[in-house]
mmCIF file of C-alpha atoms in Angstrom:
data_model
loop_
_atom_site.group_PDB
_atom_site.id
_atom_site.type_symbol
_atom_site.label_atom_id
_atom_site.label_comp_id
_atom_site.label_asym_id
_atom_site.label_seq_id
_atom_site.Cartn_x
_atom_site.Cartn_y
_atom_site.Cartn_z
ATOM 1 C CA MET A 1 21.123 0.809 -7.592
ATOM 2 C CA SER A 2 24.924 2.322 -7.462
ATOM 3 C CA GLY A 3 25.836 5.919 -6.665
ATOM 4 C CA SER A 4 26.943 8.328 -3.703
ATOM 5 C CA GLY A 5 23.636 9.968 -3.056
ATOM 6 C CA PRO A 6 23.139 8.760 0.458
ATOM 7 C CA ALA A 7 26.670 9.999 1.308
ATOM 8 C CA ASP A 8 25.855 13.708 0.162
ATOM 9 C CA GLU A 9 22.952 14.000 2.116
ATOM 10 C CA THR A 10 22.514 16.707 4.742
ATOM 11 C CA GLY A 11 20.577 15.721 7.867
ATOM 12 C CA ALA A 12 17.873 17.916 6.934
ATOM 13 C CA GLU A 13 17.347 16.221 3.411
ATOM 14 C CA ALA A 14 17.842 12.534 4.968
ATOM 15 C CA GLY A 15 14.898 13.714 7.200
ATOM 16 C CA TYR A 16 12.880 13.912 3.798
ATOM 17 C CA ARG A 17 13.321 10.279 3.257
ATOM 18 C CA PRO A 18 9.895 9.207 5.113
ATOM 19 C CA LEU A 19 7.645 11.727 2.761
ATOM 20 C CA LEU A 20 9.585 11.049 -0.124
ATOM 21 C CA PHE A 21 8.977 7.133 0.267
ATOM 22 C CA SER A 22 5.152 7.737 1.246
ATOM 23 C CA ILE A 23 4.815 9.458 -2.453
ATOM 24 C CA ALA A 24 6.393 7.109 -4.044
ATOM 25 C CA TYR A 25 4.659 4.236 -2.583
ATOM 26 C CA GLY A 26 1.528 5.805 -2.859
ATOM 27 C CA MET A 27 2.325 6.189 -6.592
ATOM 28 C CA THR A 28 3.627 2.744 -7.433
ATOM 29 C CA GLY A 29 2.288 0.071 -4.782
ATOM 30 C CA SER A 30 5.433 -1.312 -4.598
ATOM 31 C CA VAL A 31 8.313 -1.304 -1.808
ATOM 32 C CA GLY A 32 11.225 -1.922 -4.111
ATOM 33 C CA ASP A 33 10.132 0.429 -6.810
ATOM 34 C CA ALA A 34 9.644 3.351 -4.172
ATOM 35 C CA GLU A 35 12.933 2.790 -2.909
ATOM 36 C CA ASP A 36 14.784 3.177 -5.951
ATOM 37 C CA ILE A 37 12.649 6.052 -7.129
ATOM 38 C CA VAL A 38 13.317 7.985 -3.811
ATOM 39 C CA GLN A 39 17.438 6.696 -4.460
ATOM 40 C CA ASP A 40 17.294 8.025 -7.782
ATOM 41 C CA ALA A 41 15.834 11.267 -6.890
ATOM 42 C CA PHE A 42 18.918 12.015 -4.438
ATOM 43 C CA LEU A 43 21.286 11.148 -7.180
ATOM 44 C CA ARG A 44 19.890 13.704 -9.254
ATOM 45 C CA LEU A 45 20.073 16.297 -6.949
ATOM 46 C CA THR A 46 23.735 15.337 -6.266
ATOM 47 C CA ARG A 47 24.279 15.136 -9.871
ATOM 48 C CA ALA A 48 22.523 18.773 -10.283
ATOM 49 C CA ARG A 49 25.083 20.208 -7.281
ATOM 50 C CA ARG A 50 27.895 18.906 -8.992
ATOM 51 C CA ALA A 51 26.962 20.398 -12.063
ATOM 52 C CA GLY A 52 26.769 23.551 -10.138
ATOM 53 C CA THR A 53 22.856 24.120 -10.167
ATOM 54 C CA ALA A 54 21.869 26.200 -7.738
ATOM 55 C CA ILE A 55 18.652 24.757 -6.006
ATOM 56 C CA ALA A 56 16.693 26.841 -3.367
ATOM 57 C CA ASP A 57 14.514 24.432 -2.153
ATOM 58 C CA GLN A 58 15.940 20.648 -2.083
ATOM 59 C CA LYS A 59 12.773 19.187 -0.422
ATOM 60 C CA ALA A 60 10.724 20.530 -3.174
ATOM 61 C CA TYR A 61 13.543 19.238 -5.897
ATOM 62 C CA LEU A 62 13.287 15.986 -4.568
ATOM 63 C CA ALA A 63 9.432 15.693 -4.426
ATOM 64 C CA THR A 64 9.284 16.838 -7.957
ATOM 65 C CA ALA A 65 11.772 14.490 -9.129
ATOM 66 C CA VAL A 66 9.951 11.519 -7.304
ATOM 67 C CA THR A 67 6.727 12.644 -8.493
ATOM 68 C CA ARG A 68 7.961 12.720 -11.943
ATOM 69 C CA LEU A 69 10.032 9.572 -11.569
ATOM 70 C CA GLY A 70 6.456 7.769 -10.343
ATOM 71 C CA ILE A 71 4.597 9.031 -13.249
ATOM 72 C CA ASP A 72 7.239 7.336 -15.843
ATOM 73 C CA HIS A 73 7.167 4.270 -13.688
ATOM 74 C CA LEU A 74 3.364 3.888 -13.678
ATOM 75 C CA ARG A 75 3.402 4.565 -17.411
ATOM 76 C CA SER A 76 5.581 1.687 -18.053
ATOM 77 C CA ALA A 77 3.797 -0.556 -15.892
ATOM 78 C CA ARG A 78 0.654 -0.230 -17.196
ATOM 79 C CA VAL A 79 1.043 -3.125 -19.842
ATOM 80 C CA ARG A 80 2.127 -5.165 -17.104
ATOM 81 C CA ARG A 81 -0.511 -4.565 -14.628
ATOM 82 C CA GLU A 82 -2.989 -4.970 -17.843
ATOM 83 C CA THR A 83 -1.577 -8.492 -18.108
ATOM 84 C CA TYR A 84 -1.600 -9.450 -14.449
ATOM 85 C CA VAL A 85 -2.675 -12.783 -13.157
ATOM 86 C CA GLY A 86 -5.392 -12.873 -10.885
ATOM 87 C CA ASP A 87 -6.179 -10.018 -8.234
ATOM 88 C CA TRP A 88 -3.612 -6.935 -7.999
ATOM 89 C CA LEU A 89 -2.400 -5.946 -4.755
ATOM 90 C CA PRO A 90 0.418 -3.732 -3.606
ATOM 91 C CA GLU A 91 3.354 -4.644 -2.144
ATOM 92 C CA PRO A 92 2.722 -4.922 1.585
ATOM 93 C CA VAL A 93 4.381 -2.213 4.319
ATOM 94 C CA VAL A 94 4.810 -4.422 7.085
ATOM 95 C CA VAL A 95 5.704 -3.224 10.782
ATOM 96 C CA PRO A 96 5.933 -5.592 13.426
ATOM 97 C CA ALA A 97 3.024 -4.939 15.964
ATOM 98 C CA GLY A 98 3.892 -2.308 18.561
ATOM 99 C CA GLU A 99 6.230 -0.427 16.338
ATOM 100 C CA PRO A 100 5.955 2.828 14.226
ATOM 101 C CA GLY A 101 6.306 2.767 10.652
ATOM 102 C CA PRO A 102 6.427 4.729 7.429
ATOM 103 C CA ALA A 103 2.483 3.848 7.272
ATOM 104 C CA GLU A 104 2.385 6.050 10.260
ATOM 105 C CA HIS A 105 4.092 8.960 9.226
ATOM 106 C CA ALA A 106 1.808 12.036 9.234
ATOM 107 C CA GLU A 107 -0.867 9.974 10.407
ATOM 108 C CA LEU A 108 -0.941 8.569 6.703
ATOM 109 C CA SER A 109 -2.269 5.087 7.436
ATOM 110 C CA ASP A 110 -5.647 5.761 5.721
ATOM 111 C CA SER A 111 -3.975 6.859 2.620
ATOM 112 C CA LEU A 112 -1.566 3.732 2.378
ATOM 113 C CA SER A 113 -4.019 1.003 3.204
ATOM 114 C CA MET A 114 -4.569 -1.529 0.398
ATOM 115 C CA ALA A 115 -7.994 -0.897 -0.136
ATOM 116 C CA PHE A 116 -7.100 2.998 -0.881
ATOM 117 C CA LEU A 117 -4.137 1.823 -3.104
ATOM 118 C CA VAL A 118 -6.572 -0.219 -5.240
ATOM 119 C CA LEU A 119 -8.792 2.241 -5.617
ATOM 120 C CA LEU A 120 -5.945 4.820 -7.027
ATOM 121 C CA GLU A 121 -5.286 1.724 -9.761
ATOM 122 C CA SER A 122 -8.457 3.415 -11.600
ATOM 123 C CA LEU A 123 -6.706 6.805 -12.416
ATOM 124 C CA SER A 124 -4.068 7.605 -14.767
ATOM 125 C CA PRO A 125 -0.376 8.205 -13.774
ATOM 126 C CA VAL A 126 -0.832 12.017 -13.893
ATOM 127 C CA GLU A 127 -4.117 11.970 -12.086
ATOM 128 C CA ARG A 128 -2.791 9.583 -9.292
ATOM 129 C CA ALA A 129 0.124 12.090 -9.065
ATOM 130 C CA VAL A 130 -1.940 15.101 -8.551
ATOM 131 C CA PHE A 131 -4.561 13.420 -6.260
ATOM 132 C CA MET A 132 -1.709 12.196 -3.952
ATOM 133 C CA LEU A 133 0.016 15.240 -3.857
ATOM 134 C CA ARG A 134 -2.971 17.549 -3.200
ATOM 135 C CA GLU A 135 -5.504 14.877 -1.310
ATOM 136 C CA VAL A 136 -3.068 13.192 0.635
ATOM 137 C CA PHE A 137 -0.098 15.110 1.185
ATOM 138 C CA GLY A 138 -1.830 18.643 1.148
ATOM 139 C CA TYR A 139 0.583 20.358 -1.103
ATOM 140 C CA ALA A 140 -1.062 23.717 -2.651
ATOM 141 C CA TYR A 141 -1.562 23.863 -6.109
ATOM 142 C CA PRO A 142 0.926 25.814 -7.286
ATOM 143 C CA ASP A 143 3.379 23.455 -5.965
ATOM 144 C CA VAL A 144 1.335 20.361 -7.157
ATOM 145 C CA ALA A 145 1.582 22.324 -10.678
ATOM 146 C CA ALA A 146 5.494 22.712 -10.367
ATOM 147 C CA ALA A 147 5.982 18.970 -9.361
ATOM 148 C CA THR A 148 3.764 17.631 -12.438
ATOM 149 C CA GLY A 149 4.470 19.888 -14.774
ATOM 150 C CA LYS A 150 1.028 21.393 -15.372
ATOM 151 C CA THR A 151 -0.576 24.227 -15.419
ATOM 152 C CA GLU A 152 -2.504 25.250 -11.665
ATOM 153 C CA VAL A 153 -5.914 25.666 -13.553
ATOM 154 C CA ASN A 154 -5.235 22.220 -15.212
ATOM 155 C CA CYS A 155 -3.994 20.633 -11.603
ATOM 156 C CA ARG A 156 -7.389 21.818 -10.291
ATOM 157 C CA GLN A 157 -9.581 20.228 -13.001
ATOM 158 C CA ILE A 158 -7.341 16.565 -12.774
ATOM 159 C CA PHE A 159 -7.981 16.782 -9.228
ATOM 160 C CA ALA A 160 -11.643 17.203 -9.290
ATOM 161 C CA ARG A 161 -12.271 14.772 -11.636
ATOM 162 C CA ALA A 162 -9.863 12.044 -9.526
ATOM 163 C CA ARG A 163 -11.653 13.283 -6.292
ATOM 164 C CA GLN A 164 -14.958 12.353 -7.941
ATOM 165 C CA ARG A 165 -13.639 8.721 -9.266
ATOM 166 C CA ILE A 166 -12.092 8.070 -5.786
ATOM 167 C CA ALA A 167 -15.111 9.268 -4.027
ATOM 168 C CA ALA A 168 -17.471 6.894 -5.475
ATOM 169 C CA GLY A 169 -15.420 3.869 -4.257
ATOM 170 C CA ARG A 170 -14.334 5.068 -1.031
ATOM 171 C CA GLN A 171 -16.540 3.877 2.399
ATOM 172 C CA GLU A 172 -16.788 6.795 4.976
ATOM 173 C CA ARG A 173 -14.410 5.942 7.906
ATOM 174 C CA ASP A 174 -14.839 5.994 11.548
ATOM 175 C CA GLY A 175 -14.411 9.407 12.915
ATOM 176 C CA ALA A 176 -12.534 8.397 15.767
ATOM 177 C CA PRO A 177 -9.001 9.757 16.773
ATOM 178 C CA LEU A 178 -6.336 7.437 14.922
ATOM 179 C CA PRO A 179 -5.065 5.819 18.177
ATOM 180 C CA ALA A 180 -8.649 4.711 19.243
ATOM 181 C CA ARG A 181 -8.997 3.108 16.074
ATOM 182 C CA GLN A 182 -5.790 1.558 16.077
ATOM 183 C CA ALA A 183 -6.185 -0.018 19.429
ATOM 184 C CA ARG A 184 -9.714 -1.274 18.442
ATOM 185 C CA GLY A 185 -8.178 -2.814 15.093
ATOM 186 C CA GLU A 186 -5.623 -4.472 16.969
ATOM 187 C CA GLU A 187 -7.750 -5.987 19.359
ATOM 188 C CA LEU A 188 -10.629 -7.052 16.695
ATOM 189 C CA ALA A 189 -7.821 -8.502 14.445
ATOM 190 C CA ARG A 190 -6.226 -10.559 17.039
ATOM 191 C CA ARG A 191 -9.759 -12.114 18.109
ATOM 192 C CA PHE A 192 -10.109 -12.417 14.055
ATOM 193 C CA PHE A 193 -6.943 -14.532 13.675
ATOM 194 C CA GLU A 194 -7.846 -16.430 16.687
ATOM 195 C CA ALA A 195 -10.911 -17.585 15.350
ATOM 196 C CA ALA A 196 -9.726 -18.544 11.765
ATOM 197 C CA ALA A 197 -6.980 -20.364 13.261
ATOM 198 C CA GLY A 198 -9.180 -22.173 15.618
ATOM 199 C CA GLY A 199 -12.094 -22.794 13.007
ATOM 200 C CA ASP A 200 -14.749 -20.737 15.006
ATOM 201 C CA MET A 201 -17.125 -19.992 12.448
ATOM 202 C CA ASP A 202 -19.785 -18.336 14.500
ATOM 203 C CA ALA A 203 -16.989 -15.860 15.830
ATOM 204 C CA LEU A 204 -15.570 -15.065 12.442
ATOM 205 C CA LEU A 205 -19.072 -14.389 11.069
ATOM 206 C CA GLY A 206 -19.576 -11.923 13.832
ATOM 207 C CA MET A 207 -16.950 -10.147 12.816
ATOM 208 C CA LEU A 208 -17.143 -9.576 9.124
ATOM 209 C CA ALA A 209 -19.381 -6.891 7.637
ATOM 210 C CA PRO A 210 -22.386 -8.093 5.399
ATOM 211 C CA ASP A 211 -20.438 -6.334 2.628
ATOM 212 C CA VAL A 212 -16.928 -7.820 3.217
ATOM 213 C CA VAL A 213 -14.659 -9.015 0.386
ATOM 214 C CA PHE A 214 -11.735 -11.076 0.032
ATOM 215 C CA HIS A 215 -8.939 -10.184 -2.157
ATOM 216 C CA GLY A 216 -5.792 -12.673 -2.898
ATOM 217 C CA ASP A 217 -2.725 -11.767 -4.694
ATOM 218 C CA GLY A 218 -0.873 -14.769 -5.727
ATOM 219 C CA GLY A 219 0.335 -13.227 -9.019
ATOM 220 C CA GLY A 220 -0.068 -16.511 -10.710
ATOM 221 C CA LYS A 221 2.844 -18.237 -9.141
ATOM 222 C CA ALA A 222 1.387 -18.836 -5.267
ATOM 223 C CA GLN A 223 -1.963 -20.419 -4.667
ATOM 224 C CA ALA A 224 -4.442 -17.808 -4.114
ATOM 225 C CA ILE A 225 -8.098 -16.762 -5.212
ATOM 226 C CA ALA A 226 -7.921 -15.143 -8.545
ATOM 227 C CA TYR A 227 -11.320 -12.826 -8.068
ATOM 228 C CA PRO A 228 -12.600 -11.115 -5.263
ATOM 229 C CA VAL A 229 -14.775 -13.338 -3.270
ATOM 230 C CA THR A 230 -17.886 -11.685 -1.433
ATOM 231 C CA GLU A 231 -20.508 -13.064 1.252
ATOM 232 C CA PRO A 232 -19.403 -13.663 4.744
ATOM 233 C CA LEU A 233 -20.487 -16.959 5.012
ATOM 234 C CA ARG A 234 -17.908 -17.948 1.648
ATOM 235 C CA ILE A 235 -15.333 -15.876 3.038
ATOM 236 C CA ALA A 236 -15.402 -17.522 6.764
ATOM 237 C CA ARG A 237 -15.648 -21.016 5.154
ATOM 238 C CA MET A 238 -12.455 -19.956 3.069
ATOM 239 C CA LEU A 239 -10.679 -18.472 5.979
ATOM 240 C CA VAL A 240 -11.196 -21.676 8.276
ATOM 241 C CA GLY A 241 -10.391 -24.100 5.327
ATOM 242 C CA GLY A 242 -7.164 -22.270 4.430
ATOM 243 C CA PHE A 243 -5.855 -21.876 7.937
ATOM 244 C CA ARG A 244 -6.389 -25.568 8.517
ATOM 245 C CA ARG A 245 -4.210 -26.460 5.321
ATOM 246 C CA VAL A 246 -1.700 -24.327 5.844
ATOM 247 C CA MET A 247 -0.998 -25.013 9.621
ATOM 248 C CA ALA A 248 -0.829 -28.606 8.647
ATOM 249 C CA LEU A 249 1.836 -27.592 6.858
ATOM 250 C CA GLY A 250 3.696 -25.824 9.982
ATOM 251 C CA VAL A 251 2.713 -22.077 8.940
ATOM 252 C CA SER A 252 2.040 -20.022 11.760
ATOM 253 C CA SER A 253 0.768 -16.326 11.917
ATOM 254 C CA SER A 254 2.137 -13.173 13.728
ATOM 255 C CA PRO A 255 0.513 -9.898 14.410
ATOM 256 C CA ALA A 256 1.938 -6.813 12.359
ATOM 257 C CA TRP A 257 0.438 -3.858 10.958
ATOM 258 C CA VAL A 258 0.156 -4.082 7.276
ATOM 259 C CA ASN A 259 -0.082 -0.737 5.370
ATOM 260 C CA GLY A 260 -0.917 0.785 8.743
ATOM 261 C CA ARG A 261 -3.581 -1.426 9.424
ATOM 262 C CA PRO A 262 -3.876 -4.439 11.856
ATOM 263 C CA GLY A 263 -2.861 -7.614 10.007
ATOM 264 C CA ALA A 264 -0.659 -10.755 10.130
ATOM 265 C CA VAL A 265 2.641 -12.343 8.597
ATOM 266 C CA MET A 266 2.585 -15.980 7.751
ATOM 267 C CA TYR A 267 5.643 -17.491 8.480
ATOM 268 C CA ASP A 268 6.340 -21.436 7.414
ATOM 269 C CA ALA A 269 8.372 -23.764 9.856
ATOM 270 C CA GLU A 270 11.466 -22.610 8.809
ATOM 271 C CA GLY A 271 10.607 -18.902 9.424
ATOM 272 C CA ARG A 272 10.331 -17.822 5.896
ATOM 273 C CA VAL A 273 7.402 -15.779 4.831
ATOM 274 C CA ALA A 274 4.602 -17.467 3.341
ATOM 275 C CA ALA A 275 1.912 -14.255 2.749
ATOM 276 C CA VAL A 276 1.080 -11.553 4.645
ATOM 277 C CA VAL A 277 -2.794 -10.633 5.516
ATOM 278 C CA GLY A 278 -4.025 -6.901 5.848
ATOM 279 C CA LEU A 279 -7.485 -6.350 7.259
ATOM 280 C CA ASP A 280 -9.517 -3.163 6.561
ATOM 281 C CA ILE A 281 -11.663 -2.969 9.975
ATOM 282 C CA ASP A 282 -14.263 -0.232 10.447
ATOM 283 C CA GLY A 283 -16.622 0.307 12.309
ATOM 284 C CA GLY A 284 -16.115 -2.937 14.504
ATOM 285 C CA VAL A 285 -16.164 -5.187 11.539
ATOM 286 C CA VAL A 286 -13.728 -6.278 9.208
ATOM 287 C CA ARG A 287 -15.070 -4.704 5.741
ATOM 288 C CA ALA A 288 -12.069 -6.159 3.539
ATOM 289 C CA VAL A 289 -9.293 -8.931 4.210
ATOM 290 C CA HIS A 290 -6.292 -8.577 1.663
ATOM 291 C CA ALA A 291 -4.066 -11.449 1.332
ATOM 292 C CA VAL A 292 -0.616 -11.128 -0.776
ATOM 293 C CA ALA A 293 0.954 -14.659 -1.381
ATOM 294 C CA ASN A 294 2.887 -13.579 -4.295
ATOM 295 C CA PRO A 295 6.283 -14.160 -3.460
ATOM 296 C CA ASP A 296 7.457 -11.297 -6.133
ATOM 297 C CA LYS A 297 5.674 -9.079 -3.518
ATOM 298 C CA LEU A 298 7.277 -10.616 -0.096
ATOM 299 C CA GLY A 299 11.075 -10.675 -1.149
ATOM 300 C CA HIS A 300 11.702 -7.331 0.572
ATOM 301 C CA LEU A 301 10.327 -9.065 3.950
ATOM 302 C CA GLY A 302 13.023 -11.711 4.415
ATOM 303 C CA PRO A 303 13.489 -15.403 2.958
ATOM 304 C CA VAL A 304 10.299 -16.331 0.843
ATOM 305 C CA SER A 305 8.711 -19.526 1.710
ATOM 306 C CA ASP A 306 7.515 -22.005 -1.027
ATOM 307 C CA VAL A 307 4.654 -23.655 0.748
ATOM 308 C CA GLY A 308 2.085 -21.991 -0.974
ATOM 309 C CA LEU A 309 3.471 -22.045 -4.434
ATOM 310 C CA SER A 310 1.488 -23.002 -7.506
ATOM 311 C CA ALA A 311 2.347 -26.419 -9.140
ATOM 312 C CA LYS A 312 4.142 -25.589 -12.542
#
């Protein structure tokens, strides 16, 4: 995207970028689209200033622009989502283990998790915007109304419906402080990937919740299970078999934070990204495994491997 937006940012406005990215990513589930939306919002701010428009609250202006651009994006993406091949997962936000990143901004790891973003897919674009602004970012109803172009009363009604729908599919989380949960999760993830790579079925089964689910997103372009898989034994066998196959091709894993949760990036022998695996951990067990292999969703992480591409 071209333009002079970033050059015109003040220091304070540049500091809004993590928040704006979080809103845009929460709306779209796409790293690239979120970055484009944030950039477009800054360009609109620049154009408005150059046109002589007085803008008293730049942060509110930018958040409104990002929200409305996100709504427009979701409306145009609906048809693509309906025809998507296999299980749909968001583009992973990946941070190397031990480093902070966007998914930890304002302790938003729970609200940028793969599981949560998949739940948001059940909402309409406006419902998603209202729910994100109110529930995740704590916006007051007048601000939500201004950002979405709806009345305050309407926003209250939309939020109540959206919260009820999301609550029906959302599991209660461990109430421990975030750092403690992250430390426990990181250790469990280390043992999980070691067991999968080592073929230790008993160890894997001991780490999987009874209602665990595996989601794989290949987008019809990479080898992946096209539907959610349940039952711990099936998932453990699939993981051991899958790791055995890719390791024979020279694929290795590197610990990472995936959408604020413990996980790993899979690299081929040439150092190219083959897949990203995120774990939804709670209560000392793995409740969900999210594996993204669709090459279209990995390009922002670096060169993409061809080892897992489906035969044409």
